[in-house]
mmCIF file of C-alpha atoms and ligand atoms in Angstrom:
data_model
loop_
_atom_site.group_PDB
_atom_site.id
_atom_site.type_symbol
_atom_site.label_atom_id
_atom_site.label_comp_id
_atom_site.label_asym_id
_atom_site.label_seq_id
_atom_site.Cartn_x
_atom_site.Cartn_y
_atom_site.Cartn_z
ATOM 1 C CA MET A 1 -71.214 -56.789 -27.102
ATOM 2 C CA THR A 2 -73.686 -54.624 -25.205
ATOM 3 C CA GLN A 3 -77.089 -53.928 -26.743
ATOM 4 C CA HIS A 4 -76.766 -51.621 -29.751
ATOM 5 C CA LYS A 5 -77.998 -48.050 -29.221
ATOM 6 C CA ARG A 6 -79.123 -46.185 -32.298
ATOM 7 C CA LEU A 7 -76.920 -43.224 -33.227
ATOM 8 C CA VAL A 8 -78.588 -39.808 -33.278
ATOM 9 C CA LEU A 9 -75.130 -38.292 -33.722
ATOM 10 C CA THR A 10 -73.945 -36.063 -36.528
ATOM 11 C CA GLY A 11 -71.377 -38.681 -37.492
ATOM 12 C CA PRO A 12 -70.827 -41.471 -37.444
ATOM 13 C CA VAL A 13 -74.493 -42.070 -38.119
ATOM 14 C CA GLU A 14 -76.572 -45.211 -37.929
ATOM 15 C CA VAL A 15 -75.763 -47.633 -40.768
ATOM 16 C CA ARG A 16 -78.476 -50.014 -41.968
ATOM 17 C CA ARG A 17 -77.959 -53.746 -41.510
ATOM 18 C CA GLU A 18 -78.088 -54.413 -45.289
ATOM 19 C CA VAL A 19 -75.275 -51.927 -45.831
ATOM 20 C CA LEU A 20 -73.161 -53.399 -43.017
ATOM 21 C CA ASP A 21 -73.775 -56.880 -44.439
ATOM 22 C CA ALA A 22 -72.649 -55.844 -47.926
ATOM 23 C CA GLN A 23 -69.113 -55.583 -46.475
ATOM 24 C CA THR A 24 -68.927 -59.349 -45.943
ATOM 25 C CA ALA A 25 -68.753 -60.220 -49.659
ATOM 26 C CA PRO A 26 -65.579 -62.220 -50.491
ATOM 27 C CA MET A 27 -62.331 -60.315 -50.895
ATOM 28 C CA ILE A 28 -61.029 -59.650 -54.408
ATOM 29 C CA GLY A 29 -57.678 -58.445 -55.706
ATOM 30 C CA HIS A 30 -57.638 -54.784 -56.658
ATOM 31 C CA ARG A 31 -55.640 -55.377 -59.836
ATOM 32 C CA GLY A 32 -58.209 -57.818 -61.245
ATOM 33 C CA ALA A 33 -61.254 -57.468 -63.490
ATOM 34 C CA ASP A 34 -63.787 -57.832 -60.657
ATOM 35 C CA PHE A 35 -62.390 -54.777 -58.925
ATOM 36 C CA ALA A 36 -62.365 -52.773 -62.158
ATOM 37 C CA ASP A 37 -66.061 -53.625 -62.545
ATOM 38 C CA LEU A 38 -66.839 -52.594 -58.976
ATOM 39 C CA PHE A 39 -64.882 -49.359 -59.313
ATOM 40 C CA ALA A 40 -66.473 -48.447 -62.653
ATOM 41 C CA ARG A 41 -69.932 -49.151 -61.241
ATOM 42 C CA LEU A 42 -69.220 -47.005 -58.185
ATOM 43 C CA GLN A 43 -67.939 -44.217 -60.406
ATOM 44 C CA GLU A 44 -71.173 -43.991 -62.396
ATOM 45 C CA LYS A 45 -73.329 -43.981 -59.256
ATOM 46 C CA LEU A 46 -71.141 -41.388 -57.533
ATOM 47 C CA LYS A 47 -71.363 -39.116 -60.558
ATOM 48 C CA ALA A 48 -75.148 -39.400 -60.382
ATOM 49 C CA ALA A 49 -75.087 -38.580 -56.655
ATOM 50 C CA PHE A 50 -72.817 -35.527 -57.095
ATOM 51 C CA LEU A 51 -74.750 -34.493 -60.215
ATOM 52 C CA THR A 52 -71.581 -34.311 -62.265
ATOM 53 C CA GLN A 53 -70.195 -35.484 -65.584
ATOM 54 C CA ASP A 54 -66.661 -35.065 -64.189
ATOM 55 C CA ARG A 55 -64.933 -37.688 -62.031
ATOM 56 C CA VAL A 56 -65.287 -38.650 -58.377
ATOM 57 C CA PHE A 57 -62.191 -39.734 -56.434
ATOM 58 C CA VAL A 58 -62.632 -42.475 -53.840
ATOM 59 C CA MET A 59 -60.033 -42.601 -51.084
ATOM 60 C CA GLY A 60 -59.282 -44.820 -48.134
ATOM 61 C CA SER A 61 -59.271 -42.024 -45.555
ATOM 62 C CA SER A 62 -61.658 -39.914 -43.552
ATOM 63 C CA GLY A 63 -62.735 -36.545 -44.947
ATOM 64 C CA THR A 64 -59.775 -34.850 -43.309
ATOM 65 C CA GLY A 65 -57.494 -36.549 -45.824
ATOM 66 C CA LEU A 66 -59.246 -34.961 -48.764
ATOM 67 C CA TRP A 67 -59.228 -31.578 -47.027
ATOM 68 C CA GLU A 68 -55.447 -31.880 -47.115
ATOM 69 C CA GLY A 69 -55.561 -33.225 -50.674
ATOM 70 C CA ALA A 70 -57.722 -30.362 -51.925
ATOM 71 C CA SER A 71 -55.541 -27.730 -50.256
ATOM 72 C CA ARG A 72 -52.296 -29.259 -51.525
ATOM 73 C CA ASN A 73 -53.414 -29.845 -55.112
ATOM 74 C CA CYS A 74 -55.512 -26.772 -55.782
ATOM 75 C CA ILE A 75 -53.541 -23.890 -54.245
ATOM 76 C CA ARG A 76 -50.175 -22.826 -55.653
ATOM 77 C CA ASP A 77 -47.451 -22.104 -53.104
ATOM 78 C CA ASP A 78 -47.039 -18.441 -53.966
ATOM 79 C CA LYS A 79 -50.761 -17.623 -54.240
ATOM 80 C CA PRO A 80 -53.225 -16.870 -51.427
ATOM 81 C CA VAL A 81 -56.358 -18.849 -50.565
ATOM 82 C CA LEU A 82 -59.506 -17.488 -48.924
ATOM 83 C CA HIS A 83 -61.142 -19.650 -46.256
ATOM 84 C CA LEU A 84 -64.687 -18.871 -45.131
ATOM 85 C CA VAL A 85 -64.801 -19.704 -41.416
ATOM 86 C CA GLY A 86 -67.893 -19.868 -39.208
ATOM 87 C CA GLY A 87 -67.521 -22.939 -37.026
ATOM 88 C CA ALA A 88 -65.195 -25.694 -35.880
ATOM 89 C CA PHE A 89 -64.890 -27.532 -39.194
ATOM 90 C CA SER A 90 -64.360 -24.556 -41.473
ATOM 91 C CA GLU A 91 -61.747 -23.369 -38.937
ATOM 92 C CA ARG A 92 -59.925 -26.699 -39.074
ATOM 93 C CA TRP A 93 -59.772 -26.709 -42.868
ATOM 94 C CA ALA A 94 -58.094 -23.276 -42.758
ATOM 95 C CA GLN A 95 -55.560 -24.713 -40.275
ATOM 96 C CA ILE A 96 -54.879 -27.596 -42.655
ATOM 97 C CA SER A 97 -54.132 -25.228 -45.548
ATOM 98 C CA GLU A 98 -51.711 -23.397 -43.260
ATOM 99 C CA ALA A 99 -50.126 -26.636 -42.083
ATOM 100 C CA ASN A 100 -49.456 -27.409 -45.751
ATOM 101 C CA GLY A 101 -47.601 -24.134 -46.184
ATOM 102 C CA LYS A 102 -50.327 -22.192 -48.004
ATOM 103 C CA THR A 103 -50.941 -18.478 -47.572
ATOM 104 C CA VAL A 104 -54.323 -18.309 -45.860
ATOM 105 C CA ASP A 105 -56.722 -15.389 -45.498
ATOM 106 C CA VAL A 106 -59.761 -16.002 -43.317
ATOM 107 C CA LEU A 107 -63.162 -14.421 -43.769
ATOM 108 C CA ALA A 108 -64.834 -15.137 -40.435
ATOM 109 C CA VAL A 109 -68.442 -14.795 -39.346
ATOM 110 C CA PRO A 110 -69.722 -15.462 -35.800
ATOM 111 C CA TRP A 111 -70.584 -19.114 -35.126
ATOM 112 C CA GLY A 112 -74.201 -19.693 -36.103
ATOM 113 C CA GLU A 113 -74.156 -17.279 -39.025
ATOM 114 C CA ALA A 114 -73.863 -18.029 -42.722
ATOM 115 C CA HIS A 115 -71.499 -16.521 -45.275
ATOM 116 C CA THR A 116 -73.477 -14.342 -47.629
ATOM 117 C CA PRO A 117 -72.420 -13.803 -51.259
ATOM 118 C CA GLU A 118 -72.081 -10.060 -50.489
ATOM 119 C CA LEU A 119 -69.458 -10.724 -47.804
ATOM 120 C CA VAL A 120 -67.528 -12.988 -50.140
ATOM 121 C CA ALA A 121 -67.737 -10.506 -53.022
ATOM 122 C CA ALA A 122 -66.218 -7.795 -50.808
ATOM 123 C CA SER A 123 -63.215 -10.002 -49.970
ATOM 124 C CA LEU A 124 -62.700 -10.976 -53.597
ATOM 125 C CA LYS A 125 -62.434 -7.292 -54.549
ATOM 126 C CA GLN A 126 -59.397 -6.939 -52.257
ATOM 127 C CA LYS A 127 -57.247 -9.705 -53.713
ATOM 128 C CA GLN A 128 -56.911 -12.355 -56.407
ATOM 129 C CA TYR A 129 -57.225 -15.767 -54.730
ATOM 130 C CA ASP A 130 -56.154 -19.129 -56.085
ATOM 131 C CA ALA A 131 -59.120 -20.753 -54.358
ATOM 132 C CA VAL A 132 -62.017 -20.100 -52.034
ATOM 133 C CA CYS A 133 -62.595 -22.900 -49.502
ATOM 134 C CA PHE A 134 -65.824 -23.224 -47.585
ATOM 135 C CA VAL A 135 -68.129 -25.654 -45.849
ATOM 136 C CA HIS A 136 -71.542 -26.499 -47.258
ATOM 137 C CA ASN A 137 -73.005 -27.661 -43.968
ATOM 138 C CA GLU A 138 -71.155 -26.510 -40.822
ATOM 139 C CA THR A 139 -71.716 -29.501 -38.554
ATOM 140 C CA SER A 140 -70.712 -27.689 -35.357
ATOM 141 C CA THR A 141 -73.365 -24.959 -35.690
ATOM 142 C CA GLY A 142 -76.093 -26.383 -37.935
ATOM 143 C CA VAL A 143 -75.627 -23.706 -40.600
ATOM 144 C CA THR A 144 -75.995 -24.489 -44.304
ATOM 145 C CA ASN A 145 -74.162 -21.977 -46.477
ATOM 146 C CA PRO A 146 -75.665 -20.773 -49.771
ATOM 147 C CA VAL A 147 -73.226 -22.752 -51.929
ATOM 148 C CA GLU A 148 -74.820 -21.934 -55.273
ATOM 149 C CA GLN A 149 -74.749 -18.167 -54.646
ATOM 150 C CA ILE A 150 -71.250 -18.160 -53.169
ATOM 151 C CA ALA A 151 -69.973 -20.178 -56.135
ATOM 152 C CA ALA A 152 -71.601 -17.783 -58.591
ATOM 153 C CA THR A 153 -69.979 -14.849 -56.775
ATOM 154 C CA VAL A 154 -66.529 -16.428 -56.957
ATOM 155 C CA ARG A 155 -66.896 -17.267 -60.629
ATOM 156 C CA GLU A 156 -68.077 -13.750 -61.412
ATOM 157 C CA ALA A 157 -64.997 -12.316 -59.715
ATOM 158 C CA SER A 158 -62.468 -14.522 -61.539
ATOM 159 C CA ASP A 159 -62.106 -17.510 -63.869
ATOM 160 C CA GLU A 160 -58.902 -18.501 -62.098
ATOM 161 C CA THR A 161 -60.240 -18.914 -58.573
ATOM 162 C CA LEU A 162 -61.148 -22.495 -57.719
ATOM 163 C CA ILE A 163 -64.283 -23.230 -55.692
ATOM 164 C CA LEU A 164 -63.529 -25.901 -53.091
ATOM 165 C CA VAL A 165 -66.446 -27.132 -50.996
ATOM 166 C CA ASP A 166 -66.611 -29.431 -47.978
ATOM 167 C CA THR A 167 -69.964 -31.211 -48.101
ATOM 168 C CA VAL A 168 -69.062 -33.817 -45.483
ATOM 169 C CA SER A 169 -72.342 -33.506 -43.556
ATOM 170 C CA GLY A 170 -74.366 -32.235 -46.503
ATOM 171 C CA PHE A 171 -73.819 -34.659 -49.373
ATOM 172 C CA VAL A 172 -77.022 -36.465 -50.424
ATOM 173 C CA GLY A 173 -78.863 -34.882 -47.471
ATOM 174 C CA ALA A 174 -78.875 -31.221 -48.536
ATOM 175 C CA GLU A 175 -79.142 -30.081 -52.143
ATOM 176 C CA LEU A 176 -75.796 -29.865 -53.933
ATOM 177 C CA ARG A 177 -75.358 -29.739 -57.716
ATOM 178 C CA PHE A 178 -71.699 -29.990 -58.675
ATOM 179 C CA ASP A 179 -71.905 -29.209 -62.397
ATOM 180 C CA ALA A 180 -74.847 -26.821 -62.387
ATOM 181 C CA TRP A 181 -73.277 -24.747 -59.597
ATOM 182 C CA GLY A 182 -69.827 -24.761 -61.211
ATOM 183 C CA LEU A 183 -67.901 -26.276 -58.304
ATOM 184 C CA ASP A 184 -64.275 -27.422 -58.654
ATOM 185 C CA VAL A 185 -63.941 -29.786 -55.695
ATOM 186 C CA ALA A 186 -66.737 -31.124 -53.480
ATOM 187 C CA LEU A 187 -65.457 -33.514 -50.841
ATOM 188 C CA THR A 188 -67.234 -35.725 -48.349
ATOM 189 C CA SER A 189 -66.730 -38.612 -45.921
ATOM 190 C CA SER A 190 -68.643 -41.862 -45.718
ATOM 191 C CA GLN A 191 -69.891 -41.728 -42.122
ATOM 192 C CA LYS A 192 -72.099 -38.645 -42.139
ATOM 193 C CA ALA A 193 -75.042 -37.915 -44.443
ATOM 194 C CA PHE A 194 -73.860 -40.729 -46.743
ATOM 195 C CA ALA A 195 -74.708 -43.183 -43.906
ATOM 196 C CA LEU A 196 -71.831 -45.587 -44.483
ATOM 197 C CA PRO A 197 -69.266 -46.843 -41.977
ATOM 198 C CA PRO A 198 -66.269 -44.510 -41.489
ATOM 199 C CA GLY A 199 -63.161 -44.966 -43.631
ATOM 200 C CA LEU A 200 -63.934 -43.704 -47.123
ATOM 201 C CA SER A 201 -63.782 -40.198 -48.520
ATOM 202 C CA PHE A 202 -64.997 -38.955 -51.882
ATOM 203 C CA ALA A 203 -64.383 -35.866 -53.991
ATOM 204 C CA ALA A 204 -65.933 -34.692 -57.208
ATOM 205 C CA VAL A 205 -63.134 -32.922 -59.087
ATOM 206 C CA SER A 206 -63.439 -30.606 -62.101
ATOM 207 C CA ASP A 207 -61.099 -30.429 -65.115
ATOM 208 C CA ARG A 208 -60.137 -26.959 -63.938
ATOM 209 C CA ALA A 209 -59.026 -28.362 -60.562
ATOM 210 C CA LEU A 210 -56.951 -31.054 -62.278
ATOM 211 C CA ALA A 211 -55.317 -28.490 -64.549
ATOM 212 C CA ARG A 212 -54.370 -26.521 -61.425
ATOM 213 C CA ALA A 213 -52.924 -29.628 -59.769
ATOM 214 C CA GLU A 214 -50.587 -30.039 -62.724
ATOM 215 C CA GLN A 215 -49.172 -26.583 -61.971
ATOM 216 C CA VAL A 216 -48.440 -27.423 -58.335
ATOM 217 C CA SER A 217 -45.017 -28.971 -57.838
ATOM 218 C CA ARG A 218 -45.326 -30.639 -54.429
ATOM 219 C CA ARG A 219 -48.753 -32.207 -54.300
ATOM 220 C CA GLY A 220 -47.693 -34.820 -51.767
ATOM 221 C CA TYR A 221 -48.050 -38.509 -52.522
ATOM 222 C CA TYR A 222 -51.159 -40.179 -51.080
ATOM 223 C CA PHE A 223 -53.576 -37.499 -52.275
ATOM 224 C CA ASP A 224 -51.828 -36.567 -55.536
ATOM 225 C CA PHE A 225 -54.791 -35.697 -57.752
ATOM 226 C CA VAL A 226 -52.789 -36.213 -60.960
ATOM 227 C CA GLU A 227 -51.849 -39.785 -59.998
ATOM 228 C CA ILE A 228 -55.334 -40.592 -58.689
ATOM 229 C CA GLU A 229 -56.819 -39.428 -62.000
ATOM 230 C CA LYS A 230 -54.372 -41.584 -64.002
ATOM 231 C CA SER A 231 -55.461 -44.687 -62.080
ATOM 232 C CA LEU A 232 -59.126 -43.764 -62.128
ATOM 233 C CA LYS A 233 -59.098 -43.754 -65.927
ATOM 234 C CA LYS A 234 -58.138 -47.439 -65.697
ATOM 235 C CA HIS A 235 -60.850 -48.073 -63.052
ATOM 236 C CA ASN A 236 -58.226 -48.403 -60.397
ATOM 237 C CA THR A 237 -56.498 -46.692 -57.477
ATOM 238 C CA PRO A 238 -52.794 -45.867 -56.920
ATOM 239 C CA SER A 239 -52.650 -47.852 -53.667
ATOM 240 C CA THR A 240 -54.725 -50.619 -52.076
ATOM 241 C CA PRO A 241 -58.350 -49.464 -51.663
ATOM 242 C CA PRO A 242 -60.698 -50.435 -48.777
ATOM 243 C CA ILE A 243 -62.643 -52.946 -50.866
ATOM 244 C CA SER A 244 -65.124 -54.023 -48.183
ATOM 245 C CA LEU A 245 -66.192 -50.428 -47.626
ATOM 246 C CA MET A 246 -66.604 -50.046 -51.361
ATOM 247 C CA TYR A 247 -69.050 -52.965 -51.361
ATOM 248 C CA ALA A 248 -71.053 -51.075 -48.763
ATOM 249 C CA ALA A 249 -70.890 -47.865 -50.820
ATOM 250 C CA ASP A 250 -72.068 -49.755 -53.924
ATOM 251 C CA LYS A 251 -75.145 -51.004 -52.044
ATOM 252 C CA GLN A 252 -75.855 -47.685 -50.326
ATOM 253 C CA LEU A 253 -75.644 -45.756 -53.604
ATOM 254 C CA ASP A 254 -78.201 -48.116 -55.152
ATOM 255 C CA ASP A 255 -80.582 -47.335 -52.322
ATOM 256 C CA ILE A 256 -79.875 -43.580 -52.374
ATOM 257 C CA LEU A 257 -80.493 -43.356 -56.111
ATOM 258 C CA ALA A 258 -83.628 -45.510 -55.769
ATOM 259 C CA GLU A 259 -84.999 -43.121 -53.133
ATOM 260 C CA GLY A 260 -84.066 -40.298 -55.517
ATOM 261 C CA LEU A 261 -81.910 -37.288 -54.636
ATOM 262 C CA GLU A 262 -84.811 -34.864 -54.595
ATOM 263 C CA ALA A 263 -86.904 -37.156 -52.384
ATOM 264 C CA ARG A 264 -83.922 -37.601 -50.085
ATOM 265 C CA TRP A 265 -83.359 -33.845 -49.794
ATOM 266 C CA ALA A 266 -87.084 -33.399 -49.106
ATOM 267 C CA ARG A 267 -87.063 -36.071 -46.370
ATOM 268 C CA HIS A 268 -84.194 -34.274 -44.654
ATOM 269 C CA LEU A 269 -86.096 -30.976 -44.776
ATOM 270 C CA THR A 270 -89.068 -32.675 -43.114
ATOM 271 C CA LEU A 271 -86.759 -34.027 -40.395
ATOM 272 C CA ARG A 272 -85.333 -30.550 -39.894
ATOM 273 C CA ASP A 273 -88.779 -28.968 -39.606
ATOM 274 C CA MET A 274 -89.870 -31.591 -37.067
ATOM 275 C CA SER A 275 -86.738 -30.978 -34.966
ATOM 276 C CA GLU A 276 -87.129 -27.206 -35.066
ATOM 277 C CA GLU A 277 -90.795 -27.423 -34.097
ATOM 278 C CA TRP A 278 -89.938 -29.674 -31.182
ATOM 279 C CA ALA A 279 -87.185 -27.299 -30.000
ATOM 280 C CA THR A 280 -89.254 -24.129 -30.126
ATOM 281 C CA ALA A 281 -92.366 -25.805 -28.674
ATOM 282 C CA ASN A 282 -90.226 -26.834 -25.695
ATOM 283 C CA GLY A 283 -88.747 -23.418 -25.011
ATOM 284 C CA PHE A 284 -85.389 -23.822 -26.734
ATOM 285 C CA GLY A 285 -83.843 -21.514 -29.277
ATOM 286 C CA LEU A 286 -82.172 -22.544 -32.531
ATOM 287 C CA PHE A 287 -78.454 -21.802 -32.778
ATOM 288 C CA ALA A 288 -78.266 -21.306 -36.533
ATOM 289 C CA GLN A 289 -79.422 -18.136 -38.221
ATOM 290 C CA ALA A 290 -82.947 -18.309 -39.680
ATOM 291 C CA GLY A 291 -82.967 -19.032 -43.400
ATOM 292 C CA TYR A 292 -79.735 -21.069 -43.235
ATOM 293 C CA ARG A 293 -80.722 -23.938 -40.939
ATOM 294 C CA SER A 294 -79.340 -27.309 -41.869
ATOM 295 C CA PRO A 295 -81.472 -30.108 -43.324
ATOM 296 C CA THR A 296 -79.154 -32.730 -41.794
ATOM 297 C CA LEU A 297 -78.803 -31.607 -38.164
ATOM 298 C CA THR A 298 -80.421 -29.188 -35.753
ATOM 299 C CA ALA A 299 -78.241 -27.317 -33.257
ATOM 300 C CA VAL A 300 -80.579 -26.689 -30.329
ATOM 301 C CA ASP A 301 -79.713 -23.499 -28.435
ATOM 302 C CA ASN A 302 -79.680 -24.459 -24.762
ATOM 303 C CA ARG A 303 -78.390 -21.151 -23.340
ATOM 304 C CA GLN A 304 -81.762 -19.900 -22.035
ATOM 305 C CA LYS A 305 -83.136 -23.157 -20.787
ATOM 306 C CA GLY A 306 -79.853 -24.686 -19.644
ATOM 307 C CA ILE A 307 -80.811 -28.349 -19.420
ATOM 308 C CA ASP A 308 -78.137 -30.757 -18.220
ATOM 309 C CA VAL A 309 -77.009 -32.329 -21.498
ATOM 310 C CA ASN A 310 -75.219 -35.178 -19.700
ATOM 311 C CA ALA A 311 -78.442 -36.107 -17.893
ATOM 312 C CA MET A 312 -80.318 -35.820 -21.193
ATOM 313 C CA ALA A 313 -77.867 -38.132 -22.917
ATOM 314 C CA ALA A 314 -78.023 -40.641 -20.027
ATOM 315 C CA PHE A 315 -81.822 -40.629 -20.140
ATOM 316 C CA MET A 316 -81.817 -41.177 -23.896
ATOM 317 C CA ASP A 317 -79.267 -43.944 -23.527
ATOM 318 C CA GLY A 318 -81.872 -45.737 -21.416
ATOM 319 C CA ARG A 319 -84.240 -45.453 -24.364
ATOM 320 C CA GLY A 320 -81.683 -46.930 -26.744
ATOM 321 C CA PHE A 321 -80.300 -43.778 -28.367
ATOM 322 C CA VAL A 322 -76.839 -42.188 -28.423
ATOM 323 C CA MET A 323 -77.259 -38.401 -28.288
ATOM 324 C CA ASP A 324 -74.881 -35.589 -29.092
ATOM 325 C CA LYS A 325 -74.017 -33.001 -26.397
ATOM 326 C CA GLY A 326 -72.747 -30.185 -28.591
ATOM 327 C CA TYR A 327 -69.376 -29.579 -30.246
ATOM 328 C CA GLY A 328 -66.279 -27.538 -29.492
ATOM 329 C CA LYS A 329 -66.666 -24.228 -27.730
ATOM 330 C CA ILE A 330 -70.494 -24.440 -27.795
ATOM 331 C CA LYS A 331 -70.716 -27.886 -26.203
ATOM 332 C CA GLY A 332 -73.541 -27.886 -23.643
ATOM 333 C CA GLU A 333 -74.681 -24.415 -24.688
ATOM 334 C CA THR A 334 -76.037 -26.347 -27.631
ATOM 335 C CA PHE A 335 -76.760 -29.952 -28.358
ATOM 336 C CA ARG A 336 -77.370 -31.325 -31.799
ATOM 337 C CA ILE A 337 -80.061 -33.599 -33.106
ATOM 338 C CA GLY A 338 -78.450 -35.464 -35.990
ATOM 339 C CA HIS A 339 -81.101 -36.305 -38.559
ATOM 340 C CA MET A 340 -78.965 -37.280 -41.491
ATOM 341 C CA GLY A 341 -78.474 -40.387 -43.559
ATOM 342 C CA ASP A 342 -81.224 -42.963 -43.580
ATOM 343 C CA MET A 343 -83.096 -41.712 -40.504
ATOM 344 C CA SER A 344 -86.841 -42.170 -40.946
ATOM 345 C CA ILE A 345 -89.580 -39.857 -39.764
ATOM 346 C CA GLY A 346 -90.715 -42.624 -37.392
ATOM 347 C CA THR A 347 -87.279 -42.847 -35.774
ATOM 348 C CA LEU A 348 -87.072 -39.083 -35.296
ATOM 349 C CA GLU A 349 -90.541 -39.169 -33.689
ATOM 350 C CA GLU A 350 -89.211 -41.733 -31.199
ATOM 351 C CA VAL A 351 -86.182 -39.513 -30.498
ATOM 352 C CA LEU A 352 -88.301 -36.392 -29.945
ATOM 353 C CA ASP A 353 -90.761 -38.329 -27.751
ATOM 354 C CA GLY A 354 -87.796 -39.455 -25.666
ATOM 355 C CA LEU A 355 -86.474 -35.892 -25.347
ATOM 356 C CA SER A 356 -89.955 -34.684 -24.311
ATOM 357 C CA ALA A 357 -90.136 -37.437 -21.677
ATOM 358 C CA PHE A 358 -86.750 -36.290 -20.333
ATOM 359 C CA LEU A 359 -87.980 -32.715 -19.993
ATOM 360 C CA LYS A 360 -91.062 -33.915 -18.044
ATOM 361 C CA ALA A 361 -89.077 -36.284 -15.806
HETATM 362 C C1 PLP B 1 -66.810 -34.482 -39.699
HETATM 363 C C2 PLP B 1 -66.499 -33.360 -40.574
HETATM 364 C C3 PLP B 1 -65.246 -33.222 -41.174
HETATM 365 C C4 PLP B 1 -64.113 -34.169 -40.893
HETATM 366 O O1 PLP B 1 -64.377 -35.365 -41.529
HETATM 367 P P1 PLP B 1 -63.676 -36.722 -41.045
HETATM 368 O O2 PLP B 1 -64.305 -37.728 -41.954
HETATM 369 O O3 PLP B 1 -64.047 -36.897 -39.601
HETATM 370 O O4 PLP B 1 -62.232 -36.575 -41.258
HETATM 371 C C5 PLP B 1 -65.046 -32.192 -42.052
HETATM 372 N N1 PLP B 1 -66.005 -31.306 -42.316
HETATM 373 C C6 PLP B 1 -67.215 -31.374 -41.752
HETATM 374 C C7 PLP B 1 -68.233 -30.355 -42.095
HETATM 375 C C8 PLP B 1 -67.501 -32.406 -40.870
HETATM 376 O O5 PLP B 1 -68.720 -32.493 -40.315
#
C-alpha cells in the first residue's frame, strides 16, 4: 500500500489507529449473549451522544439508507412532506422521498443560505404536513441550519408534524440535543463527524415517530422501524449486523464521551474559526452565510481568487494530505476544509500552513 495521506475531507474522515484496531476483536454470533452485551452498551452510549432517553437505531448501511427509512416510515402515502432544500444533500433527501412515492413540497433557499424559522413558519401556514425534513449541517455548502428554532416552529404549528433531521456531518461535532429540541428522527452516518469507518448509520427515533410508522402500511423491509424496534428491545437486530464496525463504534463512543460533548463542540468551533481566519487573511471569501457557518467544515469561496484546486490538491498530496475540491455544482468555485471528527488543532495548523505554502509557491 502507498504511504497513507491524512484525510482533510468532509467524509470519510481520518479514523484513529485505536479505533481501526478495535475492529480486529474476535467475531461473535449476533444471537448470543456477547452481542446482546455489546449492543446494550452501544445503546446507552448512543443515547448519551444524541442526548436522548428514546432509542437509537444502528444499521448496517450508509446514511442514505436511513434517509430512505425515515421517509418511508414517517410519512403517510396520502399526506404531504415539506423538504427544506439548500444544497446537494438536502436536495437528494427530497429526491429519495419522491422515489419512495411520497408527495413532496420543497422550500428552497439559494445554496449557501440557511433556512430561517420565519421561512418555515410561512410554509407551514399554507398546508398541514406529515413531516418536515431538513439537514442540520449541509455538507456541500458549509451551512449549519438553526435546528432548535426550526423544530420549535414546526411544533408550534402542529403536534402531528414530525421533525426529521439529517445530522450526518453534524453529529457530535455541532451542538444537537434530540430530546430538549423535540426532534422525532435524527440520523447520521459513521464516516463523517463521528470519525468511524464507513458502513454504519444511526438514528435517534422518538415515540411519536414510531407511532407514525405503525400507521404506514408499506414501510419496506430492511428499514422497517417497527421491526427494528422489536429487535432492539431484545438488544438485537432483525438481520446480521456489521459487528466489527460496532466494536469500533463502542471504542469511539468511549472516547467521545470522555472528551465530553460540550468540549467536542467547542473544539470544532475553534477549528472553524481558525479555518475562516486563514481564508479571509488569504483573500478568499466564505461561501456560507455569516451566522450559520458550520463547525465541522469550511466552504472556502474561491470565485474571486480562482486558485487551481487541482494544483492545490496535488501540492497538499505532497505534504501528506488528501484535500477536497468542492462538491456538486460549486466544485472548484469552492473547496472545503473538513475539520470534523477527531482532528486536532495541531493537525489543522499543519493543513493551513500547507495551504499557505501553496499560495506562495
Ligand atoms: C454524506 C452525507 C449524506 C449521505 O450519507 P452517506 O453515509 O454517504 O450515505 C447525507 N447527508 C449529508 C449532510 C451528508 O454529508
